[in-house]
PDB file of C-alpha atoms and ligand atoms in Angstrom:
ATOM      1  CA  UNK A   1       3.268  -3.417  13.116  1.00  0.00           C
ATOM      2  CA  UNK A   2       0.149  -4.755  11.403  1.00  0.00           C
ATOM      3  CA  UNK A   3      -0.385  -4.745   7.645  1.00  0.00           C
ATOM      4  CA  UNK A   4      -3.681  -4.621   5.754  1.00  0.00           C
ATOM      5  CA  UNK A   5      -3.672  -6.409   2.408  1.00  0.00           C
ATOM      6  CA  UNK A   6      -6.265  -6.623  -0.359  1.00  0.00           C
ATOM      7  CA  UNK A   7      -6.516  -7.140  -4.098  1.00  0.00           C
ATOM      8  CA  UNK A   8      -8.949  -7.211  -6.962  1.00  0.00           C
ATOM      9  CA  UNK A   9      -9.458 -10.235  -9.227  1.00  0.00           C
ATOM     10  CA  UNK A  10      -6.408  -9.327 -11.327  1.00  0.00           C
ATOM     11  CA  UNK A  11      -3.956  -9.788  -8.477  1.00  0.00           C
ATOM     12  CA  UNK A  12      -4.997 -12.726  -6.319  1.00  0.00           C
ATOM     13  CA  UNK A  13      -1.837 -14.756  -7.015  1.00  0.00           C
ATOM     14  CA  UNK A  14       0.366 -11.820  -6.053  1.00  0.00           C
ATOM     15  CA  UNK A  15      -1.626 -11.205  -2.873  1.00  0.00           C
ATOM     16  CA  UNK A  16      -1.256 -14.859  -1.937  1.00  0.00           C
ATOM     17  CA  UNK A  17       2.518 -14.662  -2.457  1.00  0.00           C
ATOM     18  CA  UNK A  18       2.660 -11.558  -0.261  1.00  0.00           C
ATOM     19  CA  UNK A  19       0.351 -13.045   2.374  1.00  0.00           C
ATOM     20  CA  UNK A  20       2.555 -16.152   2.645  1.00  0.00           C
ATOM     21  CA  UNK A  21       5.644 -13.943   2.816  1.00  0.00           C
ATOM     22  CA  UNK A  22       4.182 -11.955   5.723  1.00  0.00           C
ATOM     23  CA  UNK A  23       3.180 -15.217   7.372  1.00  0.00           C
ATOM     24  CA  UNK A  24       6.711 -16.621   7.053  1.00  0.00           C
ATOM     25  CA  UNK A  25       8.190 -13.432   8.474  1.00  0.00           C
ATOM     26  CA  UNK A  26       5.762 -13.410  11.380  1.00  0.00           C
ATOM     27  CA  UNK A  27       4.384 -10.013  10.408  1.00  0.00           C
ATOM     28  CA  UNK A  28       0.766  -9.604  11.588  1.00  0.00           C
ATOM     29  CA  UNK A  29      -1.671  -8.843   8.782  1.00  0.00           C
ATOM     30  CA  UNK A  30      -5.369  -8.551   8.024  1.00  0.00           C
ATOM     31  CA  UNK A  31      -6.357  -9.999   4.663  1.00  0.00           C
ATOM     32  CA  UNK A  32      -9.385  -8.200   3.224  1.00  0.00           C
ATOM     33  CA  UNK A  33      -9.605 -10.490   0.180  1.00  0.00           C
ATOM     34  CA  UNK A  34     -10.378 -11.430  -2.392  1.00  0.00           C
ATOM     35  CA  UNK A  35      -9.787 -15.038  -1.388  1.00  0.00           C
ATOM     36  CA  UNK A  36     -10.496 -17.284  -4.386  1.00  0.00           C
ATOM     37  CA  UNK A  37     -10.082 -17.396  -8.141  1.00  0.00           C
ATOM     38  CA  UNK A  38     -13.398 -16.570  -9.768  1.00  0.00           C
ATOM     39  CA  UNK A  39     -14.287 -14.087  -7.043  1.00  0.00           C
ATOM     40  CA  UNK A  40     -14.625 -10.548  -8.420  1.00  0.00           C
ATOM     41  CA  UNK A  41     -13.930  -7.262  -6.706  1.00  0.00           C
ATOM     42  CA  UNK A  42     -13.771  -3.811  -8.293  1.00  0.00           C
ATOM     43  CA  UNK A  43     -10.406  -2.369  -7.310  1.00  0.00           C
ATOM     44  CA  UNK A  44     -11.684   0.773  -5.489  1.00  0.00           C
ATOM     45  CA  UNK A  45     -13.154  -1.552  -2.855  1.00  0.00           C
ATOM     46  CA  UNK A  46      -9.763  -3.173  -2.249  1.00  0.00           C
ATOM     47  CA  UNK A  47      -8.397   0.322  -1.592  1.00  0.00           C
ATOM     48  CA  UNK A  48     -11.385   1.186   0.590  1.00  0.00           C
ATOM     49  CA  UNK A  49     -10.951  -1.829   2.891  1.00  0.00           C
ATOM     50  CA  UNK A  50      -7.228  -1.236   3.343  1.00  0.00           C
ATOM     51  CA  UNK A  51      -7.616   2.531   3.719  1.00  0.00           C
ATOM     52  CA  UNK A  52     -10.276   2.121   6.393  1.00  0.00           C
ATOM     53  CA  UNK A  53      -8.064  -0.273   8.348  1.00  0.00           C
ATOM     54  CA  UNK A  54      -5.355   2.393   8.430  1.00  0.00           C
ATOM     55  CA  UNK A  55      -7.741   5.241   9.199  1.00  0.00           C
ATOM     56  CA  UNK A  56      -9.176   3.320  12.144  1.00  0.00           C
ATOM     57  CA  UNK A  57      -5.711   2.551  13.505  1.00  0.00           C
ATOM     58  CA  UNK A  58      -6.263  -1.193  13.210  1.00  0.00           C
ATOM     59  CA  UNK A  59      -3.358  -1.434  10.753  1.00  0.00           C
ATOM     60  CA  UNK A  60      -0.199   0.649  10.338  1.00  0.00           C
ATOM     61  CA  UNK A  61       0.504  -0.060   6.679  1.00  0.00           C
ATOM     62  CA  UNK A  62      -1.386  -1.329   3.673  1.00  0.00           C
ATOM     63  CA  UNK A  63      -0.577  -3.264   0.538  1.00  0.00           C
ATOM     64  CA  UNK A  64      -3.165  -3.059  -2.239  1.00  0.00           C
ATOM     65  CA  UNK A  65      -2.890  -4.861  -5.533  1.00  0.00           C
ATOM     66  CA  UNK A  66      -4.595  -4.792  -8.915  1.00  0.00           C
ATOM     67  CA  UNK A  67      -3.514  -5.460 -12.488  1.00  0.00           C
ATOM     68  CA  UNK A  68      -1.232  -2.439 -12.731  1.00  0.00           C
ATOM     69  CA  UNK A  69      -1.224  -1.031  -9.200  1.00  0.00           C
ATOM     70  CA  UNK A  70      -2.380   2.248 -10.672  1.00  0.00           C
ATOM     71  CA  UNK A  71      -6.117   1.900 -10.126  1.00  0.00           C
ATOM     72  CA  UNK A  72      -5.788   0.939  -6.465  1.00  0.00           C
ATOM     73  CA  UNK A  73      -3.348   3.800  -5.855  1.00  0.00           C
ATOM     74  CA  UNK A  74      -5.640   6.399  -7.449  1.00  0.00           C
ATOM     75  CA  UNK A  75      -8.539   5.142  -5.340  1.00  0.00           C
ATOM     76  CA  UNK A  76      -6.561   4.876  -2.086  1.00  0.00           C
ATOM     77  CA  UNK A  77      -5.241   8.418  -2.447  1.00  0.00           C
ATOM     78  CA  UNK A  78      -8.822   9.740  -2.329  1.00  0.00           C
ATOM     79  CA  UNK A  79      -9.005   8.721   1.321  1.00  0.00           C
ATOM     80  CA  UNK A  80      -8.033  11.096   4.123  1.00  0.00           C
ATOM     81  CA  UNK A  81      -4.690  10.293   5.675  1.00  0.00           C
ATOM     82  CA  UNK A  82      -3.773   7.748   3.024  1.00  0.00           C
ATOM     83  CA  UNK A  83      -0.523   8.234   1.149  1.00  0.00           C
ATOM     84  CA  UNK A  84      -0.445   5.452  -1.407  1.00  0.00           C
ATOM     85  CA  UNK A  85       2.515   4.854  -3.684  1.00  0.00           C
ATOM     86  CA  UNK A  86       2.389   2.731  -6.825  1.00  0.00           C
ATOM     87  CA  UNK A  87       5.847   1.191  -7.051  1.00  0.00           C
ATOM     88  CA  UNK A  88       7.594  -1.111  -9.495  1.00  0.00           C
ATOM     89  CA  UNK A  89      11.182  -0.517  -8.435  1.00  0.00           C
ATOM     90  CA  UNK A  90      13.219  -0.832  -5.258  1.00  0.00           C
ATOM     91  CA  UNK A  91      14.337   2.806  -5.014  1.00  0.00           C
ATOM     92  CA  UNK A  92      10.784   4.167  -5.168  1.00  0.00           C
ATOM     93  CA  UNK A  93       9.513   1.687  -2.581  1.00  0.00           C
ATOM     94  CA  UNK A  94      12.312   2.730  -0.210  1.00  0.00           C
ATOM     95  CA  UNK A  95      12.116   6.470  -0.674  1.00  0.00           C
ATOM     96  CA  UNK A  96       8.357   6.737  -0.667  1.00  0.00           C
ATOM     97  CA  UNK A  97       8.682   5.628   2.958  1.00  0.00           C
ATOM     98  CA  UNK A  98      11.765   7.723   3.741  1.00  0.00           C
ATOM     99  CA  UNK A  99      10.555  10.937   2.115  1.00  0.00           C
ATOM    100  CA  UNK A 100       6.763  10.708   1.591  1.00  0.00           C
ATOM    101  CA  UNK A 101       5.878   8.701   4.717  1.00  0.00           C
ATOM    102  CA  UNK A 102       3.723   6.565   2.423  1.00  0.00           C
ATOM    103  CA  UNK A 103       1.452   4.217   4.334  1.00  0.00           C
ATOM    104  CA  UNK A 104       0.142   2.140   1.438  1.00  0.00           C
ATOM    105  CA  UNK A 105       2.189   0.252  -1.145  1.00  0.00           C
ATOM    106  CA  UNK A 106       0.408  -0.443  -4.433  1.00  0.00           C
ATOM    107  CA  UNK A 107       1.662  -2.920  -7.008  1.00  0.00           C
ATOM    108  CA  UNK A 108       0.373  -4.649 -10.125  1.00  0.00           C
ATOM    109  CA  UNK A 109       0.404  -8.388 -10.759  1.00  0.00           C
ATOM    110  CA  UNK A 110       0.327  -7.894 -14.521  1.00  0.00           C
ATOM    111  CA  UNK A 111       3.429  -5.710 -14.617  1.00  0.00           C
ATOM    112  CA  UNK A 112       5.888  -7.353 -12.213  1.00  0.00           C
ATOM    113  CA  UNK A 113       7.062 -10.683 -10.878  1.00  0.00           C
ATOM    114  CA  UNK A 114       6.414 -11.879  -7.340  1.00  0.00           C
ATOM    115  CA  UNK A 115      10.153 -11.955  -6.559  1.00  0.00           C
ATOM    116  CA  UNK A 116      10.502  -8.221  -7.084  1.00  0.00           C
ATOM    117  CA  UNK A 117       7.194  -7.534  -5.328  1.00  0.00           C
ATOM    118  CA  UNK A 118       8.398  -9.296  -2.164  1.00  0.00           C
ATOM    119  CA  UNK A 119      11.605  -7.246  -2.203  1.00  0.00           C
ATOM    120  CA  UNK A 120       9.518  -4.082  -2.431  1.00  0.00           C
ATOM    121  CA  UNK A 121       7.319  -5.236   0.438  1.00  0.00           C
ATOM    122  CA  UNK A 122      10.387  -5.838   2.606  1.00  0.00           C
ATOM    123  CA  UNK A 123      12.014  -2.491   1.914  1.00  0.00           C
ATOM    124  CA  UNK A 124       8.722  -0.599   2.221  1.00  0.00           C
ATOM    125  CA  UNK A 125       7.928  -2.120   5.614  1.00  0.00           C
ATOM    126  CA  UNK A 126      11.448  -1.720   7.000  1.00  0.00           C
ATOM    127  CA  UNK A 127      12.311   1.827   5.918  1.00  0.00           C
ATOM    128  CA  UNK A 128      11.550   4.565   8.461  1.00  0.00           C
ATOM    129  CA  UNK A 129      10.283   8.037   7.571  1.00  0.00           C
ATOM    130  CA  UNK A 130      13.201  10.470   7.735  1.00  0.00           C
ATOM    131  CA  UNK A 131      11.169  13.424   8.999  1.00  0.00           C
ATOM    132  CA  UNK A 132      12.979  16.787   8.979  1.00  0.00           C
ATOM    133  CA  UNK A 133      12.392  18.731   5.769  1.00  0.00           C
ATOM    134  CA  UNK A 134      10.260  15.846   4.517  1.00  0.00           C
ATOM    135  CA  UNK A 135       7.811  16.304   7.403  1.00  0.00           C
ATOM    136  CA  UNK A 136       7.112  19.835   6.146  1.00  0.00           C
ATOM    137  CA  UNK A 137       6.225  18.468   2.720  1.00  0.00           C
ATOM    138  CA  UNK A 138       4.011  15.729   4.116  1.00  0.00           C
ATOM    139  CA  UNK A 139       2.242  18.433   6.144  1.00  0.00           C
ATOM    140  CA  UNK A 140       1.715  20.282   2.855  1.00  0.00           C
ATOM    141  CA  UNK A 141       0.114  17.154   1.381  1.00  0.00           C
ATOM    142  CA  UNK A 142      -2.184  17.026   4.399  1.00  0.00           C
ATOM    143  CA  UNK A 143      -3.074  20.700   3.944  1.00  0.00           C
ATOM    144  CA  UNK A 144      -3.787  20.005   0.265  1.00  0.00           C
ATOM    145  CA  UNK A 145      -6.103  17.193   1.310  1.00  0.00           C
ATOM    146  CA  UNK A 146      -8.035  19.638   3.539  1.00  0.00           C
ATOM    147  CA  UNK A 147      -8.147  22.242   0.735  1.00  0.00           C
ATOM    148  CA  UNK A 148      -5.923  24.524   2.801  1.00  0.00           C
ATOM    149  CA  UNK A 149      -2.684  24.569   0.799  1.00  0.00           C
ATOM    150  CA  UNK A 150      -2.206  28.098  -0.538  1.00  0.00           C
TER     151      UNK A 150
HETATM  152  C1  RB5 B   1      -8.969  -5.173 -13.808  1.00  0.00           C
HETATM  153  O1  RB5 B   1      -9.186  -5.795 -15.014  1.00  0.00           O
HETATM  154  C2  RB5 B   1      -7.965  -4.045 -13.978  1.00  0.00           C
HETATM  155  O2  RB5 B   1      -8.543  -2.999 -14.672  1.00  0.00           O
HETATM  156  C3  RB5 B   1      -7.464  -3.591 -12.633  1.00  0.00           C
HETATM  157  O3  RB5 B   1      -6.913  -4.659 -11.959  1.00  0.00           O
HETATM  158  C4  RB5 B   1      -6.391  -2.531 -12.603  1.00  0.00           C
HETATM  159  O4  RB5 B   1      -5.328  -2.839 -13.434  1.00  0.00           O
HETATM  160  C5  RB5 B   1      -6.833  -1.153 -12.707  1.00  0.00           C
HETATM  161  O5  RB5 B   1      -6.048  -0.214 -12.513  1.00  0.00           O
END
């Protein structure tokens, strides 16, 4: 499992906390930045870099961060094959994997503490997709993306 991570200028501290957490756990990751305070990045680009890493198969999951988590999730969900979930609670982070087969976790540095964020990272990365009736619904999302859901 390899994880793509990125953030805009509102979430560098949270990305660093998550990057160190992945490092400590020995989970491979690709850090698409930003890398330093003072650096600026408009949040759709953070989503773009992570989404592309998943689309190419280089990474299996993504974590994208901004002030609220909302902007990066809206942007990431414009990309084919990306199912991004903006989460601020444990249950959502778990069940967006189990039921939605989400491949990108979005969170906001300005709305949550790093302690909770790391818990959400852990449960998101460790919860398998349940498949079954949920696979039918994910297929419907994919049809919607292609403009084929009737
Ligand atoms: C940046 O100031 C802020 O707008 C952004 O991080 C995010 O919260 C947008 O959704």
